[in-house]
Short mmCIF file of C-alpha atoms and ligand atoms in Angstrom, two decimals:
data_model
loop_
_atom_site.label_atom_id
_atom_site.label_comp_id
_atom_site.label_asym_id
_atom_site.label_seq_id
_atom_site.Cartn_x
_atom_site.Cartn_y
_atom_site.Cartn_z
CA MET A 1 -48.71 58.56 94.12
CA ARG A 2 -47.15 58.74 90.66
CA ILE A 3 -48.96 60.66 87.93
CA ILE A 4 -47.56 60.00 84.49
CA ILE A 5 -48.30 62.54 81.77
CA VAL A 6 -47.54 61.16 78.31
CA GLY A 7 -46.81 63.95 75.84
CA GLY A 8 -44.62 67.04 75.97
CA GLY A 9 -46.74 69.41 73.90
CA THR A 10 -48.41 72.50 75.33
CA ALA A 11 -51.17 70.39 76.92
CA GLY A 12 -48.71 68.10 78.71
CA TRP A 13 -46.61 70.92 80.13
CA MET A 14 -49.62 73.01 81.12
CA ALA A 15 -50.99 70.04 83.08
CA ALA A 16 -47.60 69.29 84.67
CA SER A 17 -47.16 72.93 85.77
CA LEU A 18 -50.61 73.28 87.31
CA PHE A 19 -50.53 69.87 89.02
CA ALA A 20 -47.08 70.54 90.47
CA LYS A 21 -48.14 73.96 91.74
CA ARG A 22 -51.47 72.91 93.27
CA TRP A 23 -50.16 69.66 94.79
CA ALA A 24 -46.70 70.84 95.90
CA HIS A 25 -47.53 69.96 99.53
CA LEU A 26 -48.68 66.41 98.74
CA PRO A 27 -46.64 63.24 98.14
CA ILE A 28 -47.42 63.20 94.42
CA GLN A 29 -44.61 62.66 91.90
CA ILE A 30 -45.37 64.07 88.47
CA THR A 31 -43.52 62.74 85.44
CA VAL A 32 -43.77 63.88 81.82
CA VAL A 33 -42.89 61.18 79.31
CA GLU A 34 -42.15 62.59 75.89
CA SER A 35 -41.16 60.90 72.67
CA PRO A 36 -37.84 62.14 71.23
CA ASP A 37 -39.08 61.00 67.80
CA ILE A 38 -42.67 62.20 67.56
CA LYS A 39 -42.98 65.93 67.02
CA THR A 40 -45.51 68.19 68.72
CA VAL A 41 -48.23 69.55 66.43
CA GLY A 42 -46.26 72.79 66.19
CA VAL A 43 -49.19 75.19 65.82
CA GLY A 44 -51.59 76.94 68.19
CA GLU A 45 -50.44 80.52 68.50
CA GLY A 46 -53.46 82.33 69.89
CA SER A 47 -55.16 82.19 73.28
CA THR A 48 -58.19 83.49 75.13
CA PRO A 49 -57.86 85.53 78.36
CA THR A 50 -57.92 82.35 80.47
CA LEU A 51 -54.21 82.01 79.71
CA GLN A 52 -53.74 85.17 81.79
CA GLN A 53 -55.25 83.26 84.73
CA PHE A 54 -52.99 80.29 83.98
CA PHE A 55 -49.86 82.40 84.38
CA LYS A 56 -51.30 84.15 87.44
CA GLN A 57 -51.79 80.79 89.15
CA LEU A 58 -48.13 80.02 88.51
CA ASN A 59 -47.02 83.50 89.70
CA ILE A 60 -45.46 84.17 86.30
CA LEU A 61 -45.66 87.77 85.09
CA ASP A 62 -46.10 88.78 81.44
CA GLU A 63 -42.56 90.13 81.36
CA ASP A 64 -41.21 86.78 82.66
CA TRP A 65 -42.52 84.68 79.80
CA MET A 66 -43.64 86.84 76.86
CA PRO A 67 -40.17 87.81 75.57
CA HIS A 68 -39.09 84.13 75.64
CA CYS A 69 -42.01 83.14 73.44
CA ASN A 70 -42.04 86.13 71.02
CA ALA A 71 -45.49 86.83 72.44
CA THR A 72 -47.78 89.78 71.76
CA TYR A 73 -51.09 90.81 73.29
CA LYS A 74 -54.38 89.86 71.74
CA TYR A 75 -57.48 92.01 72.29
CA ASN A 76 -59.73 90.92 69.42
CA ILE A 77 -60.44 88.57 66.63
CA LYS A 78 -61.28 90.50 63.48
CA PHE A 79 -63.53 88.56 61.08
CA SER A 80 -63.23 89.79 57.51
CA GLY A 81 -65.20 88.77 54.46
CA TRP A 82 -67.54 86.28 56.14
CA SER A 83 -70.76 88.09 55.33
CA PRO A 84 -70.31 90.29 52.26
CA ASP A 85 -73.98 90.16 51.27
CA SER A 86 -74.98 91.97 54.44
CA GLY A 87 -72.71 94.87 53.46
CA ILE A 88 -70.34 94.30 56.38
CA ASP A 89 -66.64 93.94 55.46
CA SER A 90 -65.48 92.97 58.92
CA TYR A 91 -66.36 92.98 62.58
CA ASN A 92 -64.48 92.45 65.82
CA HIS A 93 -65.16 89.83 68.42
CA PRO A 94 -63.33 91.39 71.38
CA PHE A 95 -62.35 90.00 74.75
CA PHE A 96 -64.63 91.88 77.10
CA THR A 97 -63.28 94.08 79.86
CA GLN A 98 -64.75 95.66 82.99
CA LEU A 99 -65.38 98.85 81.01
CA ASP A 100 -67.78 97.00 78.76
CA THR A 101 -70.28 96.71 81.60
CA PHE A 102 -71.17 100.29 80.57
CA THR A 103 -71.49 99.53 76.89
CA GLU A 104 -72.85 95.99 76.63
CA ARG A 105 -76.37 97.10 77.50
CA PRO A 106 -76.56 99.88 74.86
CA PHE A 107 -75.16 97.39 72.34
CA THR A 108 -77.73 94.69 73.05
CA VAL A 109 -80.50 97.29 73.22
CA ASN A 110 -79.47 98.54 69.79
CA CYS A 111 -79.40 94.98 68.47
CA TYR A 112 -82.90 94.44 69.79
CA THR A 113 -84.08 97.75 68.33
CA ARG A 114 -82.70 96.80 64.94
CA ARG A 115 -84.25 93.36 65.15
CA LEU A 116 -87.55 95.20 65.56
CA GLY A 117 -86.88 97.04 62.30
CA LEU A 118 -85.37 100.41 63.28
CA ASP A 119 -82.19 101.79 61.80
CA VAL A 120 -79.61 101.90 64.61
CA ILE A 121 -75.90 101.12 64.84
CA THR A 122 -75.09 97.50 65.69
CA GLN A 123 -71.43 97.19 64.66
CA PRO A 124 -69.74 95.58 67.72
CA ASP A 125 -66.43 97.40 67.16
CA THR A 126 -67.94 100.76 68.09
CA PHE A 127 -69.22 99.55 71.46
CA PHE A 128 -66.43 97.55 73.05
CA PHE A 129 -63.30 98.97 74.54
CA ASN A 130 -60.78 96.43 73.28
CA SER A 131 -61.51 97.50 69.70
CA TYR A 132 -60.36 100.99 70.68
CA LEU A 133 -57.22 99.63 72.35
CA THR A 134 -56.45 97.66 69.19
CA GLU A 135 -57.10 100.52 66.82
CA HIS A 136 -54.91 102.93 68.82
CA HIS A 137 -52.25 100.29 69.53
CA LYS A 138 -52.14 100.78 73.29
CA LEU A 139 -50.71 98.60 76.04
CA PRO A 140 -53.24 96.96 78.39
CA TYR A 141 -51.84 98.45 81.61
CA THR A 142 -53.54 101.26 83.50
CA PRO A 143 -52.51 103.55 86.37
CA ASP A 144 -53.94 102.87 89.84
CA ASN A 145 -56.34 105.79 89.55
CA PHE A 146 -58.12 104.07 86.66
CA PRO A 147 -59.31 100.93 88.40
CA PHE A 148 -60.75 98.92 85.51
CA GLU A 149 -59.29 95.59 84.55
CA ILE A 150 -58.48 94.93 80.93
CA ASN A 151 -58.95 91.43 79.65
CA TYR A 152 -56.60 90.21 77.00
CA GLY A 153 -55.24 87.03 75.50
CA TYR A 154 -51.91 86.40 73.82
CA HIS A 155 -50.25 85.38 70.60
CA PHE A 156 -47.10 83.29 71.04
CA ASP A 157 -44.73 80.85 69.40
CA SER A 158 -46.20 77.52 70.45
CA GLN A 159 -42.88 75.63 70.42
CA LYS A 160 -41.27 78.24 72.60
CA LEU A 161 -44.22 78.28 75.01
CA GLY A 162 -43.84 74.50 75.39
CA GLN A 163 -40.12 74.93 76.11
CA PHE A 164 -40.77 77.71 78.60
CA LEU A 165 -43.38 75.67 80.46
CA MET A 166 -41.07 72.65 80.51
CA GLY A 167 -38.37 74.76 82.21
CA HIS A 168 -40.88 76.05 84.73
CA ALA A 169 -42.36 72.63 85.48
CA LYS A 170 -38.91 71.17 86.07
CA LYS A 171 -38.26 73.89 88.64
CA LEU A 172 -41.41 72.62 90.39
CA ALA A 173 -39.81 69.14 90.60
CA VAL A 174 -41.59 67.60 87.60
CA GLU A 175 -39.56 64.70 86.24
CA HIS A 176 -38.97 64.52 82.45
CA LYS A 177 -38.32 61.23 80.62
CA LEU A 178 -37.55 60.97 76.94
CA LEU A 179 -39.04 57.79 75.55
CA THR A 180 -41.60 56.64 73.02
CA VAL A 181 -44.42 54.61 74.55
CA ASP A 182 -44.79 51.48 72.51
CA THR A 183 -47.15 49.24 74.46
CA VAL A 184 -49.29 49.65 77.54
CA THR A 185 -50.20 46.98 80.11
CA LEU A 186 -53.46 46.98 81.99
CA THR A 187 -54.51 45.63 85.38
CA ASP A 188 -57.23 42.98 85.69
CA ASN A 189 -59.87 45.65 86.13
CA GLY A 190 -58.79 47.46 82.97
CA ASP A 191 -56.83 50.35 84.54
CA ILE A 192 -53.50 51.33 83.04
CA LYS A 193 -50.66 49.66 84.96
CA GLU A 194 -47.44 50.49 83.15
CA LEU A 195 -46.01 51.90 79.94
CA HIS A 196 -43.35 50.15 77.89
CA GLY A 197 -40.92 52.17 75.84
CA SER A 198 -39.61 51.19 72.42
CA ARG A 199 -36.18 50.46 73.97
CA GLY A 200 -37.50 48.26 76.78
CA GLU A 201 -38.01 51.01 79.37
CA VAL A 202 -40.88 50.55 81.86
CA VAL A 203 -42.78 53.40 83.51
CA LYS A 204 -45.19 52.57 86.34
CA GLY A 205 -47.80 54.88 87.75
CA GLU A 206 -51.12 55.08 89.53
CA PHE A 207 -52.72 57.70 87.27
CA PHE A 208 -52.04 58.54 83.62
CA VAL A 209 -52.71 61.63 81.54
CA ASP A 210 -52.90 61.20 77.80
CA CYS A 211 -51.41 64.29 76.10
CA THR A 212 -50.21 62.43 73.01
CA GLY A 213 -51.99 64.71 70.55
CA PHE A 214 -54.29 63.51 67.79
CA ARG A 215 -52.97 59.91 68.13
CA SER A 216 -54.38 59.58 71.69
CA GLN A 217 -52.22 56.59 72.47
CA LEU A 218 -53.68 55.88 75.92
CA LEU A 219 -57.34 56.90 76.05
CA GLN A 220 -58.44 56.07 72.52
CA GLN A 221 -55.89 53.52 71.28
CA THR A 222 -55.37 51.55 74.50
CA LEU A 223 -58.57 52.00 76.50
CA GLY A 224 -60.76 52.06 73.40
CA VAL A 225 -62.71 55.21 74.24
CA THR A 226 -64.57 56.23 71.09
CA PHE A 227 -64.33 59.56 69.27
CA ASN A 228 -67.35 61.55 68.09
CA SER A 229 -66.50 63.45 64.95
CA PHE A 230 -68.04 66.90 64.45
CA ASN A 231 -67.66 66.70 60.68
CA ASP A 232 -71.40 66.77 60.04
CA ASN A 233 -71.39 70.50 60.73
CA LEU A 234 -67.73 71.50 60.93
CA PHE A 235 -66.39 70.64 57.48
CA ASN A 236 -62.79 71.82 57.84
CA ASP A 237 -60.35 68.96 58.24
CA ALA A 238 -56.99 70.37 57.13
CA ALA A 239 -54.72 73.36 57.53
CA ILE A 240 -51.67 74.85 55.83
CA VAL A 241 -49.24 76.94 57.82
CA LEU A 242 -46.86 79.47 56.30
CA PRO A 243 -44.91 82.11 58.22
CA THR A 244 -44.17 85.58 56.86
CA GLN A 245 -42.59 88.72 58.19
CA VAL A 246 -44.82 90.84 60.42
CA HIS A 247 -47.17 92.91 58.22
CA ASN A 248 -49.79 94.02 60.65
CA ALA A 249 -48.57 94.36 64.21
CA LYS A 250 -51.97 95.22 65.67
CA PHE A 251 -52.82 93.27 68.82
CA GLU A 252 -55.47 91.18 67.15
CA THR A 253 -55.91 87.91 65.30
CA GLN A 254 -57.31 88.31 61.84
CA SER A 255 -59.66 85.66 60.52
CA ILE A 256 -60.14 86.19 56.81
CA ALA A 257 -62.63 84.18 54.76
CA MET A 258 -61.17 82.32 51.75
CA SER A 259 -62.75 80.37 48.91
CA ASN A 260 -63.08 77.15 50.93
CA GLY A 261 -62.35 78.09 54.52
CA TRP A 262 -60.54 80.91 56.27
CA ARG A 263 -57.04 82.01 57.08
CA TRP A 264 -55.53 83.41 60.24
CA GLN A 265 -52.99 86.16 60.58
CA ILE A 266 -51.25 86.27 63.94
CA PRO A 267 -48.59 88.87 64.74
CA LEU A 268 -45.66 87.66 66.86
CA THR A 269 -42.69 89.84 67.69
CA HIS A 270 -40.41 88.13 65.13
CA ARG A 271 -42.80 86.89 62.44
CA GLN A 272 -46.41 86.66 61.40
CA GLY A 273 -48.14 83.30 61.71
CA ASN A 274 -50.47 82.45 58.82
CA GLY A 275 -52.61 79.43 58.26
CA TYR A 276 -55.40 78.40 55.92
CA VAL A 277 -58.03 76.13 57.50
CA TYR A 278 -60.08 74.40 54.82
CA SER A 279 -62.08 71.34 53.87
CA LYS A 280 -60.42 68.69 51.70
CA ASP A 281 -63.86 67.67 50.44
CA PHE A 282 -64.07 71.01 48.65
CA GLN A 283 -60.45 71.98 47.93
CA SER A 284 -57.26 69.99 47.29
CA PRO A 285 -54.19 70.67 49.45
CA ASP A 286 -52.27 71.94 46.39
CA LYS A 287 -54.98 74.40 45.42
CA ALA A 288 -55.34 75.54 49.00
CA GLU A 289 -51.59 76.15 49.25
CA GLN A 290 -51.65 78.12 46.04
CA GLU A 291 -54.53 80.26 47.28
CA LEU A 292 -52.78 80.92 50.58
CA ARG A 293 -49.51 81.81 48.85
CA GLN A 294 -51.34 84.13 46.51
CA SER A 295 -53.11 85.95 49.33
CA LEU A 296 -49.77 86.43 51.12
CA GLY A 297 -47.88 87.49 47.99
CA LEU A 298 -45.71 84.33 48.22
CA LEU A 299 -46.46 82.62 44.92
CA ASP A 300 -42.82 82.71 43.87
CA SER A 301 -41.35 82.24 47.33
CA ASP A 302 -39.62 79.03 48.42
CA VAL A 303 -40.72 79.39 52.07
CA GLU A 304 -41.94 75.92 52.95
CA ALA A 305 -45.58 75.36 53.88
CA MET A 306 -46.58 72.85 56.55
CA HIS A 307 -49.68 70.74 55.76
CA LEU A 308 -51.71 69.33 58.66
CA ASN A 309 -54.76 67.12 59.00
CA MET A 310 -57.25 67.99 61.72
CA LYS A 311 -59.42 65.52 63.58
CA VAL A 312 -62.37 67.61 64.74
CA GLY A 313 -64.64 66.29 67.48
CA GLN A 314 -64.39 65.04 71.03
CA VAL A 315 -63.99 61.74 72.88
CA ASN A 316 -67.00 60.08 74.48
CA LYS A 317 -65.33 60.16 77.89
CA HIS A 318 -62.53 62.58 78.66
CA TRP A 319 -61.64 60.67 81.84
CA HIS A 320 -61.92 56.87 81.75
CA LYS A 321 -60.57 54.40 84.32
CA ASN A 322 -57.31 55.89 85.66
CA CYS A 323 -56.66 57.94 82.53
CA LEU A 324 -57.49 61.54 81.71
CA ALA A 325 -57.06 62.92 78.18
CA LEU A 326 -56.05 66.54 77.65
CA GLY A 327 -55.41 68.59 74.54
CA LEU A 328 -55.74 67.18 71.05
CA SER A 329 -56.16 63.66 72.46
CA GLN A 330 -59.44 64.67 74.15
CA GLY A 331 -60.75 66.49 71.11
CA PHE A 332 -60.38 69.54 68.96
CA ILE A 333 -62.75 72.16 67.65
CA GLU A 334 -61.18 73.92 64.75
CA PRO A 335 -59.10 77.00 65.67
CA LEU A 336 -61.53 79.75 64.56
CA GLU A 337 -61.87 81.21 68.06
CA ALA A 338 -58.57 79.79 69.41
CA THR A 339 -60.35 77.83 72.12
CA ALA A 340 -58.15 74.71 72.37
CA LEU A 341 -55.82 75.78 75.17
CA HIS A 342 -58.75 77.40 76.94
CA LEU A 343 -60.48 74.00 77.00
CA VAL A 344 -57.25 72.32 78.11
CA GLN A 345 -56.91 74.73 81.00
CA ILE A 346 -60.48 74.48 82.27
CA SER A 347 -60.34 70.70 81.88
CA ILE A 348 -57.19 70.61 84.06
CA GLU A 349 -58.79 72.85 86.67
CA SER A 350 -62.04 70.97 86.91
CA PHE A 351 -60.13 67.67 87.01
CA MET A 352 -57.98 68.91 89.91
CA ASP A 353 -61.13 69.93 91.81
CA ARG A 354 -62.44 66.37 91.56
CA PHE A 355 -59.33 64.19 91.76
CA GLN A 356 -59.34 64.33 95.61
CA ASN A 357 -55.69 63.26 95.87
CA GLY A 358 -56.49 60.08 93.97
CA ASN A 359 -59.47 59.11 96.14
CA TYR A 360 -62.00 60.11 93.52
CA GLN A 361 -65.35 58.37 93.19
CA GLU A 362 -67.08 57.31 90.04
CA THR A 363 -69.49 60.21 90.54
CA ASP A 364 -66.55 62.68 90.38
CA ARG A 365 -65.46 61.17 87.10
CA ASP A 366 -68.99 61.16 85.67
CA GLU A 367 -69.56 64.76 86.69
CA PHE A 368 -66.26 65.80 85.09
CA ASN A 369 -67.12 64.00 81.86
CA LYS A 370 -70.57 65.53 81.67
CA LEU A 371 -69.26 69.03 82.29
CA THR A 372 -66.36 68.75 79.84
CA LYS A 373 -68.57 67.34 77.11
CA ALA A 374 -71.06 70.18 77.60
CA ARG A 375 -68.24 72.72 77.33
CA PHE A 376 -67.04 71.26 74.04
CA ASP A 377 -70.63 71.20 72.76
CA SER A 378 -71.27 74.81 73.62
CA VAL A 379 -68.03 76.01 71.99
CA ARG A 380 -68.96 73.94 68.95
CA ASP A 381 -72.34 75.70 68.66
CA TYR A 382 -70.65 79.08 68.55
CA ILE A 383 -68.18 77.99 65.87
CA VAL A 384 -70.87 76.30 63.76
CA ALA A 385 -72.93 79.52 63.82
CA HIS A 386 -70.12 81.33 61.94
CA TYR A 387 -70.48 78.91 59.05
CA LYS A 388 -74.24 78.63 59.10
CA LEU A 389 -74.73 82.41 58.94
CA ASN A 390 -72.18 83.22 56.20
CA THR A 391 -73.45 85.14 53.19
CA ARG A 392 -70.69 84.28 50.70
CA ASN A 393 -71.52 83.04 47.23
CA ASP A 394 -68.10 82.28 45.77
CA SER A 395 -68.03 78.50 46.20
CA ASP A 396 -70.03 75.35 46.90
CA TYR A 397 -68.31 75.23 50.26
CA TRP A 398 -70.01 78.35 51.59
CA GLN A 399 -73.33 77.36 50.10
CA ALA A 400 -73.08 73.89 51.69
CA ASN A 401 -72.33 75.47 55.05
CA ARG A 402 -75.33 77.76 54.75
CA ASP A 403 -77.60 74.92 53.62
CA ASN A 404 -76.45 72.54 56.33
CA ASN A 405 -79.28 71.84 58.73
CA ILE A 406 -77.55 69.29 60.91
CA LEU A 407 -77.42 71.65 63.85
CA SER A 408 -77.75 70.94 67.56
CA ASP A 409 -81.07 71.68 69.23
CA SER A 410 -79.35 74.29 71.39
CA LEU A 411 -78.04 76.20 68.36
CA LEU A 412 -81.37 75.98 66.54
CA GLN A 413 -83.09 77.34 69.62
CA LEU A 414 -80.65 80.23 69.93
CA LEU A 415 -80.97 81.22 66.28
CA ASP A 416 -84.73 80.97 66.52
CA THR A 417 -84.70 83.26 69.56
CA TRP A 418 -82.67 85.85 67.66
CA PHE A 419 -84.77 85.78 64.51
CA THR A 420 -88.08 85.90 66.36
CA ASN A 421 -87.04 88.85 68.54
CA GLY A 422 -86.79 86.75 71.67
CA ASP A 423 -84.55 87.23 74.68
CA VAL A 424 -81.10 85.91 73.66
CA ALA A 425 -79.59 86.51 77.11
CA GLN A 426 -82.31 84.45 78.75
CA GLU A 427 -81.92 81.65 76.21
CA ILE A 428 -78.16 81.46 76.87
CA LYS A 429 -78.88 81.33 80.62
CA THR A 430 -81.49 78.61 80.17
CA GLN A 431 -79.00 76.57 78.16
CA ASN A 432 -76.30 77.26 80.76
CA ALA A 433 -74.13 77.98 77.72
CA HIS A 434 -72.24 81.03 78.95
CA SER A 435 -69.10 79.26 80.23
CA HIS A 436 -67.18 80.47 77.22
CA PHE A 437 -69.31 82.52 74.83
CA GLY A 438 -71.84 84.61 76.70
CA ASN A 439 -74.51 87.11 75.74
CA ALA A 440 -72.14 89.79 74.40
CA SER A 441 -70.22 87.28 72.26
CA TRP A 442 -73.40 85.91 70.68
CA HIS A 443 -74.63 89.43 69.96
CA CYS A 444 -71.27 90.31 68.36
CA LEU A 445 -71.52 87.30 66.07
CA LEU A 446 -75.16 87.72 65.10
CA ALA A 447 -74.98 91.49 64.62
CA GLY A 448 -71.44 91.33 63.20
CA TYR A 449 -72.69 89.12 60.39
CA GLY A 450 -75.53 91.56 59.76
CA THR A 451 -78.03 88.73 60.05
CA PHE A 452 -81.28 90.24 61.26
CA PRO A 453 -84.96 89.30 61.09
CA GLN A 454 -86.89 90.26 57.98
CA LEU A 455 -88.13 93.53 59.47
CA ALA A 456 -84.59 94.86 59.64
CA ALA A 457 -83.68 93.73 56.14
CA ASN A 458 -83.78 97.23 54.68
CA GLN A 459 -82.09 98.92 57.59
CA PRO A 460 -78.37 99.45 56.99
CA GLY A 461 -77.51 99.86 60.68
CA THR A 462 -76.13 103.36 60.29
CA GLY A 463 -78.63 105.29 62.43
CA ASP A 464 -77.23 107.34 65.26
CA GLN A 465 -78.50 105.74 68.44
CA PHE A 466 -74.85 105.20 69.32
CA HIS A 467 -74.29 108.92 69.87
CA GLU A 468 -77.34 109.13 72.06
CA HIS A 469 -75.55 107.01 74.61
CA GLN A 470 -72.45 109.28 74.43
CA LEU A 471 -70.34 106.17 74.23
CA HIS A 472 -67.85 107.54 71.76
CA ARG A 473 -66.82 110.28 74.19
CA PHE A 474 -66.74 107.83 77.10
CA LEU A 475 -64.57 105.26 75.32
CA HIS A 476 -62.16 107.85 73.94
CA GLY A 477 -61.87 109.37 77.42
CA CYS A 478 -60.96 105.96 78.85
CA LEU A 479 -58.32 105.52 76.17
CA LEU A 480 -56.38 108.49 77.59
CA ASN A 481 -55.32 106.28 80.50
CA PHE A 482 -53.37 103.85 78.35
CA ASN A 483 -49.82 104.14 77.03
CA ALA A 484 -49.02 103.57 73.40
CA ALA A 485 -47.19 100.37 72.48
CA LYS A 486 -44.05 100.65 70.36
C1 FAD B 1 -54.17 74.17 62.50
C2 FAD B 1 -54.26 74.29 63.98
C3 FAD B 1 -54.33 75.56 64.57
C4 FAD B 1 -54.43 75.69 65.95
N1 FAD B 1 -54.55 76.94 66.50
C5 FAD B 1 -54.74 77.05 67.83
C6 FAD B 1 -54.88 78.33 68.44
O1 FAD B 1 -54.80 79.38 67.80
N2 FAD B 1 -55.10 78.38 69.78
C7 FAD B 1 -55.16 77.25 70.54
O2 FAD B 1 -55.40 77.35 71.75
N3 FAD B 1 -54.97 76.04 69.99
C8 FAD B 1 -54.77 75.91 68.67
N4 FAD B 1 -54.60 74.68 68.14
C9 FAD B 1 -54.55 73.52 69.03
C10 FAD B 1 -53.18 73.45 69.69
O3 FAD B 1 -52.19 73.34 68.71
C11 FAD B 1 -53.12 72.28 70.65
O4 FAD B 1 -54.26 72.27 71.46
C12 FAD B 1 -51.91 72.41 71.54
O5 FAD B 1 -50.75 72.60 70.81
C13 FAD B 1 -51.76 71.20 72.42
O6 FAD B 1 -51.37 70.09 71.68
P1 FAD B 1 -51.09 68.76 72.45
O7 FAD B 1 -50.11 69.03 73.53
O8 FAD B 1 -52.38 68.15 72.82
O9 FAD B 1 -50.46 67.79 71.34
P2 FAD B 1 -49.06 67.85 70.56
O10 FAD B 1 -48.50 69.21 70.46
O11 FAD B 1 -49.26 67.09 69.29
O12 FAD B 1 -48.06 67.01 71.49
C14 FAD B 1 -48.12 65.61 71.55
C15 FAD B 1 -46.96 65.12 72.40
O13 FAD B 1 -47.14 63.73 72.63
C16 FAD B 1 -45.92 63.08 72.42
N5 FAD B 1 -46.22 61.69 72.05
C17 FAD B 1 -47.07 61.25 71.08
N6 FAD B 1 -47.07 59.91 71.05
C18 FAD B 1 -46.22 59.49 72.01
C19 FAD B 1 -45.79 58.23 72.47
N7 FAD B 1 -46.23 57.10 71.91
N8 FAD B 1 -44.88 58.18 73.48
C20 FAD B 1 -44.41 59.30 74.06
N9 FAD B 1 -44.80 60.53 73.67
C21 FAD B 1 -45.68 60.62 72.66
C22 FAD B 1 -45.22 63.85 71.32
O14 FAD B 1 -43.82 63.63 71.36
C23 FAD B 1 -45.59 65.28 71.76
O15 FAD B 1 -44.66 65.71 72.74
C24 FAD B 1 -54.45 74.53 66.76
C25 FAD B 1 -54.35 73.27 66.18
C26 FAD B 1 -54.27 73.13 64.81
C27 FAD B 1 -54.18 71.76 64.21
#
């Protein structure tokens, strides 16, 4: 069997590496076809902790790949300036660790108590261990006598990660062909039969993986699978990227609200990645670039900015006929929680579980499509909630986001549960929505924005129920087991 992956971006090489590893004992030849002329998207520098599992599956240690990709650890996303009216400057959405099993309950109990109108602390940063690791700039490794696992993601140079994965996949016998796919021929039943390169090359295969980025040459352009845009409640459709020297080397991504969107700050070992994600309906690219430059102190600098358009949404079917789409070709939810590679990875894994060495049934394909669509939808709900709940008043953009009532039933139900003092954990379970953002994440967002039912409106959230749980002492004690990073 020949599996042809078209596209040599991060998605293509992640798929090639995992396929080659899992199917090493089978007669499956994996080929990556990559255009020498079409560039990769060149962004995507933050991950979730699932990338840790990705490298574990490939038996690659942090020290084997991180230095090659200028990578740093990532414990948190810090959201700043999203909800000024609630009196909260910033809050952390951490990756949760085993230690948080002790603190999640006090946190959600406090949130519930405050929803009932009592003045207790609900700032997520004080409850979750990764905020302490970030603040004290510690490494995530612990001695054997402290048996709690720390969950972390990474920041990395996306081009270098692609190169590293290409080298690894080639060691696993993945074939690499440089050619631009020009036309595609189909069999009588509408499957993909072969690819034709712009210089007359022909590539035949039995199964094809579309990793061609936003252009989606195989799934959307050739097989005609339609794309559902999310622009009715995710307004951002463009980004500007501008690197600077490292300013803040903390192991966290910063997500800072701007006049018509937000900007990220990602520390790598050799530079800081910055990008402004915004909506062209509300702000022109020139104005957005000026605002980004100003916020980075680069108004007079000649460092070049890269402008990108974003197609936000997902395809109707992620796997159609003998073609699977992965990465930007299957869909993209804007990068606010850096979920794209996470979705790529879990799509690859659930595809491999169902592919059955090529003997898959239609039911396997349907089940995969249903599951993948639901995952995209549930990540979308979480991202949309950030915009819906903002309390900024500095532009029409923020007002339009707040006023927007085109929300999914699942999100409306979740918000209703929160504001009517219902059981958020139960609602998430009922919706089966915890595959990526579970109970603790939703509480961080809702409490982090300071959005509480009316009863709590006059409660600043500074009461001392935090100390009652003795968590401060507990978390600081745990911190003693970690070494400082340089
Ligand atoms: C502004 C922005 C910020 C982002 N931030 C994050 C983040 O923090 N975290 C995260 O996980 N993700 C992020 N992403 C998403 C992330 O960049 C992508 O998911 C990831 O890079 C994978 O891209 P890809 O491989 O699907 O596509 P690409 O990188 O675009 O690669 C496409 C490949 O297809 C090849 N190709 C295209 N057409 C043809 C053809 N006809 N013939 C042969 N080859 C072809 C190209 O040569 C290229 O190799 C971000 C995206 C954007 C736009």
